[in-house]
Every structure is written in C-alpha cells, then in structure tokens.
Short mmCIF file of C-alpha atoms and ligand atoms in Angstrom, two decimals:
data_model
loop_
_atom_site.label_atom_id
_atom_site.label_comp_id
_atom_site.label_asym_id
_atom_site.label_seq_id
_atom_site.Cartn_x
_atom_site.Cartn_y
_atom_site.Cartn_z
CA MET A 1 22.43 -18.97 2.91
CA ILE A 2 23.05 -19.94 -0.70
CA TYR A 3 21.53 -17.71 -3.65
CA LYS A 4 23.21 -19.42 -6.62
CA ARG A 5 19.94 -20.36 -8.66
CA SER A 6 18.23 -16.97 -7.65
CA SER A 7 21.46 -15.27 -9.20
CA ALA A 8 21.57 -17.09 -12.29
CA LEU A 9 17.81 -16.53 -12.87
CA PHE A 10 18.20 -12.78 -12.42
CA ALA A 11 21.00 -12.89 -14.82
CA GLU A 12 18.92 -14.56 -17.40
CA ALA A 13 15.92 -12.13 -16.70
CA GLU A 14 18.15 -9.23 -17.03
CA LYS A 15 18.85 -9.98 -20.59
CA VAL A 16 15.13 -9.54 -21.74
CA ILE A 17 13.32 -7.65 -18.99
CA PRO A 18 14.66 -4.00 -17.98
CA GLY A 19 16.57 -4.65 -14.83
CA GLY A 20 15.64 -8.18 -14.62
CA VAL A 21 12.10 -7.10 -12.98
CA ASN A 22 8.62 -6.03 -13.79
CA SER A 23 8.43 -3.58 -10.88
CA PRO A 24 11.60 -1.69 -9.82
CA VAL A 25 11.58 -2.10 -6.14
CA ARG A 26 12.06 -5.84 -6.68
CA ALA A 27 15.61 -5.27 -8.21
CA PHE A 28 17.40 -4.62 -4.80
CA LYS A 29 18.76 -1.34 -5.73
CA GLY A 30 17.93 0.13 -2.38
CA VAL A 31 20.03 -2.52 -0.46
CA GLY A 32 22.28 -4.01 -3.06
CA GLY A 33 22.77 -7.70 -4.04
CA THR A 34 20.59 -9.57 -6.45
CA PRO A 35 17.05 -10.33 -5.79
CA ILE A 36 15.53 -13.64 -4.65
CA PHE A 37 13.47 -15.57 -7.08
CA VAL A 38 10.42 -17.15 -5.17
CA LYS A 39 9.53 -20.62 -6.18
CA GLU A 40 6.49 -21.12 -3.96
CA ALA A 41 4.85 -19.84 -0.93
CA LYS A 42 2.42 -21.22 1.88
CA GLY A 43 1.19 -19.23 4.88
CA ALA A 44 3.57 -17.15 6.26
CA TYR A 45 6.77 -18.52 4.24
CA LEU A 46 8.40 -18.04 1.07
CA TYR A 47 10.43 -20.76 -0.31
CA ASP A 48 13.10 -19.53 -2.84
CA GLU A 49 14.56 -21.16 -5.91
CA ASP A 50 17.60 -22.25 -3.91
CA GLY A 51 15.39 -24.03 -1.34
CA ASN A 52 15.65 -21.50 1.23
CA ARG A 53 12.66 -20.78 3.61
CA LEU A 54 12.17 -17.40 4.48
CA ILE A 55 9.40 -15.67 6.83
CA ASP A 56 7.48 -13.23 4.63
CA TYR A 57 6.76 -9.86 5.79
CA ILE A 58 6.12 -8.26 2.58
CA ASN A 59 3.34 -10.70 1.34
CA SER A 60 3.06 -9.46 -2.09
CA TRP A 61 3.13 -5.77 -0.78
CA GLY A 62 -0.08 -6.34 1.24
CA PRO A 63 -2.50 -8.61 -0.51
CA MET A 64 -1.75 -11.86 1.28
CA ILE A 65 -3.06 -10.73 4.45
CA LEU A 66 -4.14 -14.10 5.64
CA GLY A 67 -1.06 -15.75 4.17
CA HIS A 68 0.36 -17.39 0.92
CA ALA A 69 -1.93 -19.73 -0.91
CA HIS A 70 -4.95 -19.34 1.51
CA LYS A 71 -7.12 -22.38 0.58
CA PRO A 72 -10.43 -20.51 0.21
CA VAL A 73 -8.87 -18.02 -2.13
CA VAL A 74 -6.81 -20.69 -4.25
CA ASP A 75 -9.95 -23.10 -4.42
CA ALA A 76 -12.19 -20.09 -5.62
CA VAL A 77 -9.64 -19.05 -8.49
CA ILE A 78 -9.30 -22.74 -9.61
CA GLU A 79 -13.12 -23.48 -9.67
CA LYS A 80 -13.64 -20.18 -11.60
CA ALA A 81 -10.81 -20.84 -14.07
CA LYS A 82 -12.50 -24.34 -14.94
CA LYS A 83 -15.45 -22.27 -16.48
CA GLY A 84 -13.62 -19.84 -18.69
CA THR A 85 -11.22 -17.27 -17.69
CA SER A 86 -12.43 -13.88 -19.22
CA PHE A 87 -15.61 -12.71 -21.20
CA GLY A 88 -15.74 -9.05 -21.40
CA MET A 89 -19.13 -9.59 -20.40
CA PRO A 90 -21.01 -8.86 -17.12
CA THR A 91 -20.98 -11.79 -14.75
CA GLU A 92 -22.85 -12.19 -11.23
CA ILE A 93 -19.64 -12.23 -9.10
CA GLU A 94 -19.07 -8.79 -10.06
CA THR A 95 -22.14 -7.72 -8.13
CA GLN A 96 -21.48 -10.24 -5.53
CA ILE A 97 -18.16 -8.56 -4.58
CA ALA A 98 -19.40 -5.05 -5.34
CA ASP A 99 -22.43 -5.77 -2.67
CA LEU A 100 -19.88 -7.17 -0.08
CA ALA A 101 -17.35 -4.32 -0.42
CA VAL A 102 -20.06 -1.65 -0.40
CA SER A 103 -21.49 -3.36 2.78
CA MET A 104 -17.99 -3.53 4.45
CA VAL A 105 -16.95 0.19 3.54
CA PRO A 106 -18.47 3.12 5.11
CA ASN A 107 -19.74 6.09 3.07
CA ILE A 108 -19.69 4.35 -0.46
CA GLU A 109 -22.65 3.37 -2.44
CA LYS A 110 -21.30 2.26 -5.87
CA ILE A 111 -17.77 0.71 -6.71
CA ARG A 112 -16.00 0.39 -9.99
CA PHE A 113 -13.39 -2.64 -10.42
CA VAL A 114 -10.11 -1.85 -12.22
CA ASN A 115 -6.96 -3.98 -12.47
CA SER A 116 -4.42 -2.17 -10.17
CA GLY A 117 -4.16 0.59 -7.62
CA THR A 118 -2.56 2.72 -10.16
CA GLU A 119 -5.62 2.53 -12.11
CA ALA A 120 -7.92 3.21 -9.25
CA CYS A 121 -5.95 6.23 -8.13
CA MET A 122 -5.77 7.67 -11.87
CA SER A 123 -9.53 7.04 -12.46
CA ALA A 124 -10.52 8.47 -8.90
CA VAL A 125 -8.61 11.75 -9.79
CA ARG A 126 -10.14 11.86 -13.33
CA LEU A 127 -13.70 11.37 -11.75
CA ALA A 128 -13.02 14.14 -9.05
CA ARG A 129 -11.99 16.63 -11.89
CA GLY A 130 -14.93 15.74 -14.00
CA PHE A 131 -17.22 15.93 -11.23
CA SER A 132 -16.03 19.25 -9.81
CA GLY A 133 -15.03 21.01 -13.16
CA LYS A 134 -11.64 21.93 -11.72
CA ASP A 135 -8.12 20.77 -12.79
CA LYS A 136 -5.60 20.95 -9.80
CA ILE A 137 -4.92 18.23 -7.27
CA ILE A 138 -2.99 18.33 -4.06
CA LYS A 139 -0.77 15.26 -3.04
CA PHE A 140 1.50 14.82 -0.29
CA ALA A 141 5.29 14.49 -0.53
CA GLY A 142 6.08 10.59 0.17
CA CYS A 143 2.61 9.52 -0.49
CA TYR A 144 2.45 6.94 -3.33
CA HIS A 145 -0.66 6.55 -5.54
CA GLY A 146 0.62 4.28 -8.43
CA HIS A 147 2.66 5.34 -11.41
CA SER A 148 0.33 7.45 -13.48
CA ASP A 149 1.61 10.82 -14.68
CA SER A 150 -0.15 12.99 -12.35
CA PHE A 151 1.42 11.47 -9.22
CA LEU A 152 5.07 11.32 -10.45
CA ILE A 153 5.65 14.73 -8.95
CA GLN A 154 8.14 16.30 -6.70
CA ALA A 155 8.27 19.76 -4.81
CA GLY A 156 8.87 22.46 -7.19
CA SER A 157 11.93 24.71 -6.60
CA GLY A 158 11.85 27.91 -4.49
CA ALA A 159 8.65 29.53 -3.85
CA SER A 160 6.85 27.94 -6.63
CA THR A 161 3.80 25.80 -5.36
CA PHE A 162 3.79 23.92 -8.49
CA GLY A 163 5.17 20.38 -8.73
CA THR A 164 7.83 19.40 -11.19
CA PRO A 165 8.04 15.97 -12.99
CA ASN A 166 10.20 13.47 -11.15
CA SER A 167 10.34 11.00 -13.92
CA PRO A 168 11.34 12.08 -17.52
CA GLY A 169 8.41 11.18 -19.78
CA VAL A 170 5.94 13.31 -17.41
CA THR A 171 5.17 16.59 -19.03
CA LYS A 172 5.42 20.04 -17.34
CA GLY A 173 1.87 20.61 -18.35
CA THR A 174 0.74 17.67 -16.24
CA ALA A 175 3.11 18.65 -13.50
CA LYS A 176 1.61 22.15 -13.02
CA ASP A 177 -1.72 20.77 -12.21
CA THR A 178 -0.33 18.75 -9.06
CA LEU A 179 0.53 20.63 -6.13
CA LEU A 180 2.54 19.26 -3.27
CA ALA A 181 1.88 19.43 0.44
CA ARG A 182 3.68 18.26 3.55
CA TYR A 183 2.09 15.10 4.99
CA ASN A 184 0.77 16.07 8.52
CA ASP A 185 1.05 19.83 7.78
CA LEU A 186 -2.50 21.23 7.77
CA GLU A 187 -1.23 24.83 7.43
CA ASN A 188 0.77 23.92 4.38
CA VAL A 189 -2.26 22.54 2.90
CA ALA A 190 -4.52 25.44 3.72
CA GLU A 191 -1.77 27.96 2.11
CA LEU A 192 -2.06 25.77 -1.12
CA ILE A 193 -5.55 25.98 -1.24
CA GLU A 194 -5.47 29.68 -0.45
CA ALA A 195 -3.09 30.28 -3.42
CA ASN A 196 -5.23 28.27 -5.83
CA LYS A 197 -8.43 29.36 -4.93
CA HIS A 198 -11.45 27.75 -6.83
CA GLU A 199 -9.03 25.70 -8.73
CA ILE A 200 -8.42 22.46 -6.71
CA ALA A 201 -10.46 19.35 -7.75
CA CYS A 202 -9.44 17.03 -5.03
CA ILE A 203 -6.84 16.25 -2.13
CA ILE A 204 -5.86 12.67 -2.70
CA ILE A 205 -3.84 11.11 0.46
CA GLU A 206 -2.85 7.94 2.09
CA PRO A 207 -4.81 8.10 5.41
CA VAL A 208 -1.87 6.27 6.99
CA ALA A 209 1.08 6.72 4.86
CA GLY A 210 2.66 3.57 3.84
CA ASN A 211 5.08 4.37 1.29
CA MET A 212 7.55 6.48 3.11
CA GLY A 213 7.63 3.64 6.04
CA CYS A 214 4.53 3.88 7.93
CA ILE A 215 3.50 7.23 8.97
CA PRO A 216 0.38 7.81 11.01
CA PRO A 217 -1.80 10.99 10.57
CA LYS A 218 -1.24 13.20 13.57
CA LYS A 219 -4.39 13.72 15.65
CA GLY A 220 -6.77 16.11 13.83
CA PHE A 221 -4.96 15.92 10.70
CA LEU A 222 -7.37 14.08 8.74
CA GLU A 223 -10.32 15.93 10.43
CA GLY A 224 -8.63 19.18 9.49
CA LEU A 225 -8.37 18.10 5.81
CA ARG A 226 -12.08 16.95 5.74
CA THR A 227 -12.94 20.63 7.10
CA LEU A 228 -10.71 22.27 4.48
CA CYS A 229 -12.22 20.14 1.80
CA ASP A 230 -15.90 21.05 2.83
CA ALA A 231 -14.99 24.76 3.27
CA ASN A 232 -13.50 24.94 -0.43
CA ASP A 233 -15.80 22.55 -2.35
CA ILE A 234 -12.75 19.99 -2.72
CA LEU A 235 -13.17 16.34 -2.99
CA LEU A 236 -11.20 14.44 -0.18
CA ILE A 237 -9.76 11.12 -1.88
CA PHE A 238 -8.52 8.38 0.50
CA ASP A 239 -6.20 6.31 -1.38
CA GLU A 240 -6.83 2.96 0.64
CA VAL A 241 -5.02 0.57 -1.57
CA MET A 242 -2.74 -0.08 1.44
CA THR A 243 -4.86 0.43 4.30
CA GLY A 244 -8.31 -0.82 2.75
CA PHE A 245 -9.33 -4.29 4.37
CA ARG A 246 -6.15 -4.20 6.43
CA LEU A 247 -6.60 -1.64 9.01
CA SER A 248 -10.39 -2.47 9.62
CA LYS A 249 -13.17 -4.01 7.52
CA GLY A 250 -13.89 -0.33 6.56
CA GLY A 251 -10.35 0.66 6.25
CA ALA A 252 -8.94 4.16 7.64
CA GLN A 253 -12.32 5.78 7.09
CA GLU A 254 -13.74 3.34 9.90
CA LEU A 255 -10.57 3.56 12.14
CA TYR A 256 -10.38 7.25 12.23
CA GLY A 257 -14.14 8.04 11.77
CA ILE A 258 -13.36 10.37 8.71
CA THR A 259 -15.77 10.35 5.59
CA ALA A 260 -13.79 10.42 2.33
CA ASP A 261 -15.61 11.38 -0.89
CA ILE A 262 -13.67 8.91 -3.05
CA VAL A 263 -11.86 5.92 -1.88
CA CYS A 264 -9.27 3.84 -3.76
CA PHE A 265 -8.53 0.13 -3.21
CA GLY A 266 -5.95 -2.39 -4.40
CA LYS A 267 -3.71 -5.01 -2.79
CA VAL A 268 -6.04 -6.83 -0.15
CA ILE A 269 -9.07 -6.40 -2.52
CA GLY A 270 -7.90 -8.72 -5.00
CA GLY A 271 -6.56 -11.35 -2.71
CA GLY A 272 -3.29 -11.61 -4.64
CA LEU A 273 -4.98 -11.16 -8.18
CA PRO A 274 -4.44 -7.91 -10.16
CA VAL A 275 -7.52 -5.88 -8.78
CA GLY A 276 -8.13 -2.25 -8.04
CA ALA A 277 -11.23 -0.36 -7.34
CA PHE A 278 -12.59 3.07 -6.74
CA ALA A 279 -15.81 3.98 -4.88
CA ALA A 280 -18.05 6.80 -3.56
CA ARG A 281 -21.45 7.82 -3.19
CA ASN A 282 -24.07 7.74 -5.97
CA GLU A 283 -23.90 11.35 -6.54
CA ILE A 284 -20.17 11.12 -7.66
CA MET A 285 -20.15 7.49 -9.08
CA ASN A 286 -23.20 8.55 -11.38
CA HIS A 287 -20.76 10.78 -13.30
CA LEU A 288 -18.85 7.69 -14.54
CA ALA A 289 -19.43 6.34 -18.05
CA PRO A 290 -21.89 4.77 -19.23
CA LEU A 291 -24.11 6.82 -16.82
CA GLY A 292 -22.26 9.86 -17.06
CA PRO A 293 -19.56 11.64 -19.02
CA VAL A 294 -16.27 10.74 -17.17
CA TYR A 295 -14.59 7.96 -19.37
CA GLN A 296 -13.16 4.85 -17.76
CA ALA A 297 -12.83 1.38 -18.90
CA GLY A 298 -11.05 -1.91 -18.91
CA THR A 299 -10.94 -4.97 -21.18
CA LEU A 300 -10.10 -7.29 -18.12
CA SER A 301 -11.73 -5.32 -15.50
CA GLY A 302 -13.98 -7.27 -13.29
CA ASN A 303 -12.21 -10.47 -14.56
CA PRO A 304 -13.84 -13.70 -13.11
CA LEU A 305 -10.75 -15.19 -11.89
CA ALA A 306 -9.70 -11.84 -10.15
CA MET A 307 -13.28 -11.49 -8.87
CA ALA A 308 -13.40 -14.95 -7.27
CA ALA A 309 -10.10 -14.21 -5.39
CA GLY A 310 -11.18 -10.90 -4.11
CA LEU A 311 -14.57 -12.10 -3.09
CA ALA A 312 -13.17 -15.21 -1.35
CA MET A 313 -10.77 -12.82 0.54
CA LEU A 314 -13.28 -10.28 1.39
CA ALA A 315 -15.76 -13.07 2.60
CA GLU A 316 -13.20 -14.36 4.91
CA LEU A 317 -12.23 -11.13 6.37
CA ASN A 318 -15.93 -10.33 6.67
CA SER A 319 -16.82 -13.22 8.40
CA ASP A 320 -13.94 -13.08 11.01
CA ALA A 321 -14.87 -10.68 13.63
CA GLU A 322 -11.43 -11.02 15.39
CA VAL A 323 -9.03 -11.04 12.42
CA PHE A 324 -8.03 -7.10 12.60
CA ASN A 325 -7.63 -7.33 16.36
CA ARG A 326 -5.52 -10.52 15.83
CA LEU A 327 -3.50 -8.89 13.40
CA ALA A 328 -2.82 -5.53 15.37
CA GLU A 329 -2.07 -7.66 18.41
CA LYS A 330 0.74 -9.66 16.50
CA THR A 331 2.07 -6.43 15.08
CA ALA A 332 2.16 -4.95 18.70
CA TYR A 333 3.92 -7.87 19.99
CA LEU A 334 6.60 -7.63 17.02
CA ASN A 335 6.93 -3.77 17.70
CA GLU A 336 7.73 -4.39 21.46
CA GLY A 337 9.95 -7.13 20.72
CA ILE A 338 11.88 -5.08 18.15
CA ALA A 339 12.15 -2.14 20.30
CA ARG A 340 13.50 -4.23 23.21
CA VAL A 341 16.19 -5.81 21.28
CA LEU A 342 17.21 -2.60 19.56
CA ASN A 343 17.36 -0.75 22.85
CA GLU A 344 19.24 -3.60 24.28
CA ASN A 345 21.86 -3.15 21.71
CA GLY A 346 22.04 0.67 21.65
CA ILE A 347 20.47 1.04 18.09
CA VAL A 348 19.07 4.38 17.47
CA HIS A 349 15.69 3.77 16.01
CA THR A 350 12.04 5.01 15.58
CA ILE A 351 9.27 2.28 14.97
CA ASN A 352 5.74 3.54 13.72
CA ARG A 353 2.79 1.36 13.78
CA VAL A 354 -0.94 1.51 12.95
CA GLY A 355 -2.78 -1.77 13.27
CA SER A 356 -0.74 -4.26 10.94
CA MET A 357 1.54 -1.69 9.39
CA ILE A 358 4.65 -1.14 10.96
CA SER A 359 8.29 0.02 10.03
CA VAL A 360 11.52 0.82 11.66
CA HIS A 361 13.30 3.86 11.00
CA PHE A 362 17.10 4.12 11.77
CA ASP A 363 16.89 7.59 13.14
CA GLU A 364 15.81 9.20 16.48
CA GLY A 365 13.13 11.65 16.64
CA GLU A 366 9.51 11.24 15.25
CA VAL A 367 8.79 10.12 11.77
CA ILE A 368 6.11 12.27 10.46
CA ASP A 369 6.46 13.01 6.85
CA PHE A 370 8.75 12.49 4.02
CA ASP A 371 11.80 14.74 5.18
CA THR A 372 11.98 13.00 8.48
CA ALA A 373 11.55 9.49 6.93
CA ALA A 374 14.46 10.36 4.54
CA LYS A 375 16.55 11.37 7.54
CA GLY A 376 16.98 7.33 8.41
CA ASN A 377 20.51 5.82 8.29
CA ASN A 378 20.18 3.88 4.98
CA ASP A 379 23.59 2.04 5.52
CA THR A 380 22.16 0.63 8.72
CA PHE A 381 19.19 -0.24 6.92
CA LYS A 382 21.16 -2.12 4.30
CA THR A 383 22.95 -4.17 6.94
CA PHE A 384 19.74 -4.95 8.75
CA PHE A 385 17.92 -6.14 5.73
CA HIS A 386 20.86 -8.57 4.54
CA GLY A 387 21.69 -9.67 8.21
CA LEU A 388 17.77 -10.64 8.41
CA LEU A 389 17.82 -12.22 5.09
CA GLU A 390 20.72 -14.31 6.23
CA GLU A 391 18.46 -15.32 9.28
CA GLY A 392 15.68 -16.37 7.04
CA VAL A 393 13.47 -13.30 7.42
CA TYR A 394 12.62 -11.40 4.46
CA ILE A 395 11.40 -7.67 4.67
CA ALA A 396 10.97 -5.08 1.97
CA PRO A 397 14.31 -4.18 0.27
CA SER A 398 14.07 -0.56 0.77
CA ALA A 399 13.82 1.54 3.97
CA PHE A 400 10.85 3.31 2.85
CA GLU A 401 8.76 0.40 2.95
CA THR A 402 5.99 -0.80 5.56
CA TRP A 403 6.11 -4.31 6.66
CA PHE A 404 2.86 -6.14 5.98
CA ILE A 405 1.89 -8.42 8.83
CA THR A 406 -0.22 -11.47 7.91
CA ASP A 407 -2.45 -13.53 10.06
CA ALA A 408 -0.50 -16.57 9.03
CA LEU A 409 2.35 -15.69 11.29
CA THR A 410 2.58 -17.47 14.59
CA TYR A 411 3.93 -16.05 17.73
CA GLU A 412 6.80 -18.68 17.36
CA ASP A 413 7.54 -16.78 13.89
CA LEU A 414 7.37 -13.65 15.63
CA ASP A 415 9.87 -14.76 18.26
CA PHE A 416 12.08 -16.29 15.71
CA THR A 417 11.99 -12.80 13.96
CA ILE A 418 12.76 -10.79 17.08
CA ASN A 419 15.74 -13.24 17.90
CA ALA A 420 16.96 -12.77 14.35
CA ILE A 421 16.95 -9.05 14.73
CA ALA A 422 18.49 -9.35 18.16
CA LYS A 423 21.50 -11.15 16.43
CA VAL A 424 21.52 -8.64 13.51
CA SER A 425 21.48 -5.63 15.97
CA LYS A 426 25.12 -6.73 17.29
CA ARG A 427 26.50 -6.06 13.72
CA LEU A 428 24.89 -2.63 13.18
C1 PLP B 501 0.60 -0.06 -3.96
C2 PLP B 501 -0.14 1.18 -3.97
C3 PLP B 501 -0.64 1.93 -4.94
C4 PLP B 501 -0.52 1.30 -6.56
O1 PLP B 501 -1.20 0.21 -6.58
P1 PLP B 501 -0.51 -0.73 -7.85
O2 PLP B 501 -1.54 -2.00 -7.84
O3 PLP B 501 0.90 -1.30 -7.55
O4 PLP B 501 -0.59 -0.16 -9.01
C5 PLP B 501 -1.36 3.10 -4.87
N1 PLP B 501 -1.49 3.59 -3.61
C6 PLP B 501 -0.94 3.17 -2.50
C7 PLP B 501 -1.34 3.60 -1.25
C8 PLP B 501 -0.19 1.70 -2.58
O5 PLP B 501 0.22 1.39 -1.51
#
C-alpha cells in the first residue's frame, strides 16, 4: 500500500504539534513507521488520505460501536448545530440523556457530564475523597484511567507500598497517595488495605481491563473487591469508560452483577464527540457542587452537540435488544477464526475476550495482569500489525490495546480479516 500523502502530512504535523499527534499512541511509536491520516470513515471502514480502505478495529478507541458516521448520530449533531453550538446555560437535552443513562445503568441515581474519560475518573476520585474524608486511593498496575496526575503512577521500589510518578511533572506528593495493586490479586489488595487502615478513600478499577490488552476479572475478583470495600468503608469506583454501553446496556456492573459506588463513563457515551460522565447514588452525588462542597465544573460540559451525539447513540443501543449479543457473537466468531489460523501456522498466542473486547497476545500462558501482559512478544506484534495494515486491516498500533468491534462489521469483513491474519501468520 502507498502512504505517501499520510507521510507528508505527518511531516507537516510534526513541525507544529509535538510528535505530530494530539495523543501519543497515534504516533506509531509502539510499532514503528508513520501514522496513517484519515480522510473519512463510514460504517466499518476507514478511508485514508492516500485512498486506501481499511477495516477498522479501533473505532476511535471504542465510541463508534455502531460504525462510523452512523446516520442517527450524525443527523442529531447536524440538527443541533444549526441552533447554536454552546451556551454555558442549562439545556433540556442534558436531562434527556441523563434520564436515559440512569435508566440503562444499574445503581446510579444522578450523573454529571464532563468532556473526557480523564475528567470523569479524576472527578470521581475527588468525589470519593470528599465523600469519605480520606486521601489514599488504590489503582491496579496496567489499568488506565486517563492522564490526570493521580493515575500516572508506577509501582514503588522494594517493600514500599507507595507508588512513584511514571511521568515527569507528577509530584512525589501526589504519588504517595496512590497505592498500586496487581490486577486479579485480591490478597495483594487486602494487604494494601491492611497496611493503610482507615486511609483509603476508594479503589478504582477497570472491571474488565482494556488498556493492557483485554484482561477479564477472574471469577470472584470483583466480588472480593466489593466485600473488601464494604468491610473497610472504601468506595468502589468502576471505570467503565471502555466497558460502559459496550459489554451490556448497564456495562460491567450488569454483566457481572456487582454494584459499584461510583461509575465513570466516556467513549461510547459521547457517540464520537468529547464526552465523559460519572455517576452514583444520590447520597454520593449530592456531595458535588452546587449541592455539596466537592468542586467540579466545565465551560463546555453538557455541550449540546456532544449531548445530541451521546443521546442518539444511547437511544440506538437502548432500543436494540440484540445489539450486545450481536457484537459478542461477531467477536466470538473473530476469536475462533484468529485462533484457528494462528494454530494452523504454529504461532504461540493467547486470546482474551469479553463481549466485544478482544486482544491477541503473542505469548503462551494466561494473561491475567500487567506482568503477564508485558511478556508478549512485541517483535511478533509489530510484524503482525504492519502485515495486517498491508492487507487493509487496521488494529491498534500497540500490543497493549484491545480491539473494539463495531456492529457495522459484516461476517464478510470478519472472514476477510481472518484470511488476512492467515496470510500474515506465515511471516511471523
Ligand atoms: C480511554 C479511557 C480513559 C480516558 O478517557 P479519555 O477520554 O481518553 O480521557 C479512562 N479510562 C479508561 C478505562 C479508558 O479506556
């Protein structure tokens, strides 16, 4: 394939945008080469600036769950735009989407809209701290909750239970309040709680991890966290920015039957516009300004275009009883196909899948946490990625990402993808 125009556009972008991109993973650092510039997209396909057509398995990192340029969403945005794009005053549509979200998701009574998943998680943690009067939080290695300071933390050295900053600019002061646990390791969490008795405000987790590839919670893990939280007066925050409105109408809470105290949303909830949200029962949400003392605000929060896109998306998902089953079936079909052709070609691999989240790890043995995810063979992944690109299949340019399946994919597209993987497997 030819990427002449993409390469030229990237060179121009690099002059005026750090690394040529507005979010690092887009720069292809994990796989080498130069990023592809999108011209337009429709349904399951991307069309790049050189005229190549790619089957898209990223879908804007999740939001385009029904495919690109989905008509009801696009129409809703166009109609709204004609009436003014921002007021900084209340609008009826904010209540409409809030009503719908509260009706779809279990255990939430009020929801506050923000502009990104990062903001949602950052605000949820502030609310948990304000509500509980405690400072420390527990997060899991390999889980991503956006780029706010409290979350850019890596495991501390030696016996220290404190995290250390994993980006310059994050202070040691911030890092000392974030404790890092191993995903799927309840005992590790219990130890951290024991060592920091009465100091932990919340545990924040991706109920299905999606930012170290896809890693399902082991049986009993989420239940165990719920029990530990109840016993120690700790709030459980489900970061459902990826899983919300993807794994089921009610997200992972509904899928696993676990109650979270605060839930974070992003990605699908905005239908492709910049939206995040966090939600909880009244007792907790009433602590937020202007009702309560915990401050949180946003000039463009609840923006009418964003709400129109989100409302149209949620309404589509809510009215289609079969959509989540269909997504899961397509993803299962892809899973079986990939496993078959990789096995036929003797490629060592592990595939993890929950609903329409799936990832292929080039290592044997179960992938259950950050350490096992990090063992995957990155050279194999690079060849795999570039090979698929040549075949017209676009997966995330990093071995640590989930593939996001869209309902716009047909079984023909899936077969095309499986065949492409078969061809590429011969070169791995
Ligand atoms: C994408 C993501 C975020 C961050 O959302 P942004 O909109 O990129 O700020 C937070 N948590 C999870 C689980 C995510 O997948």
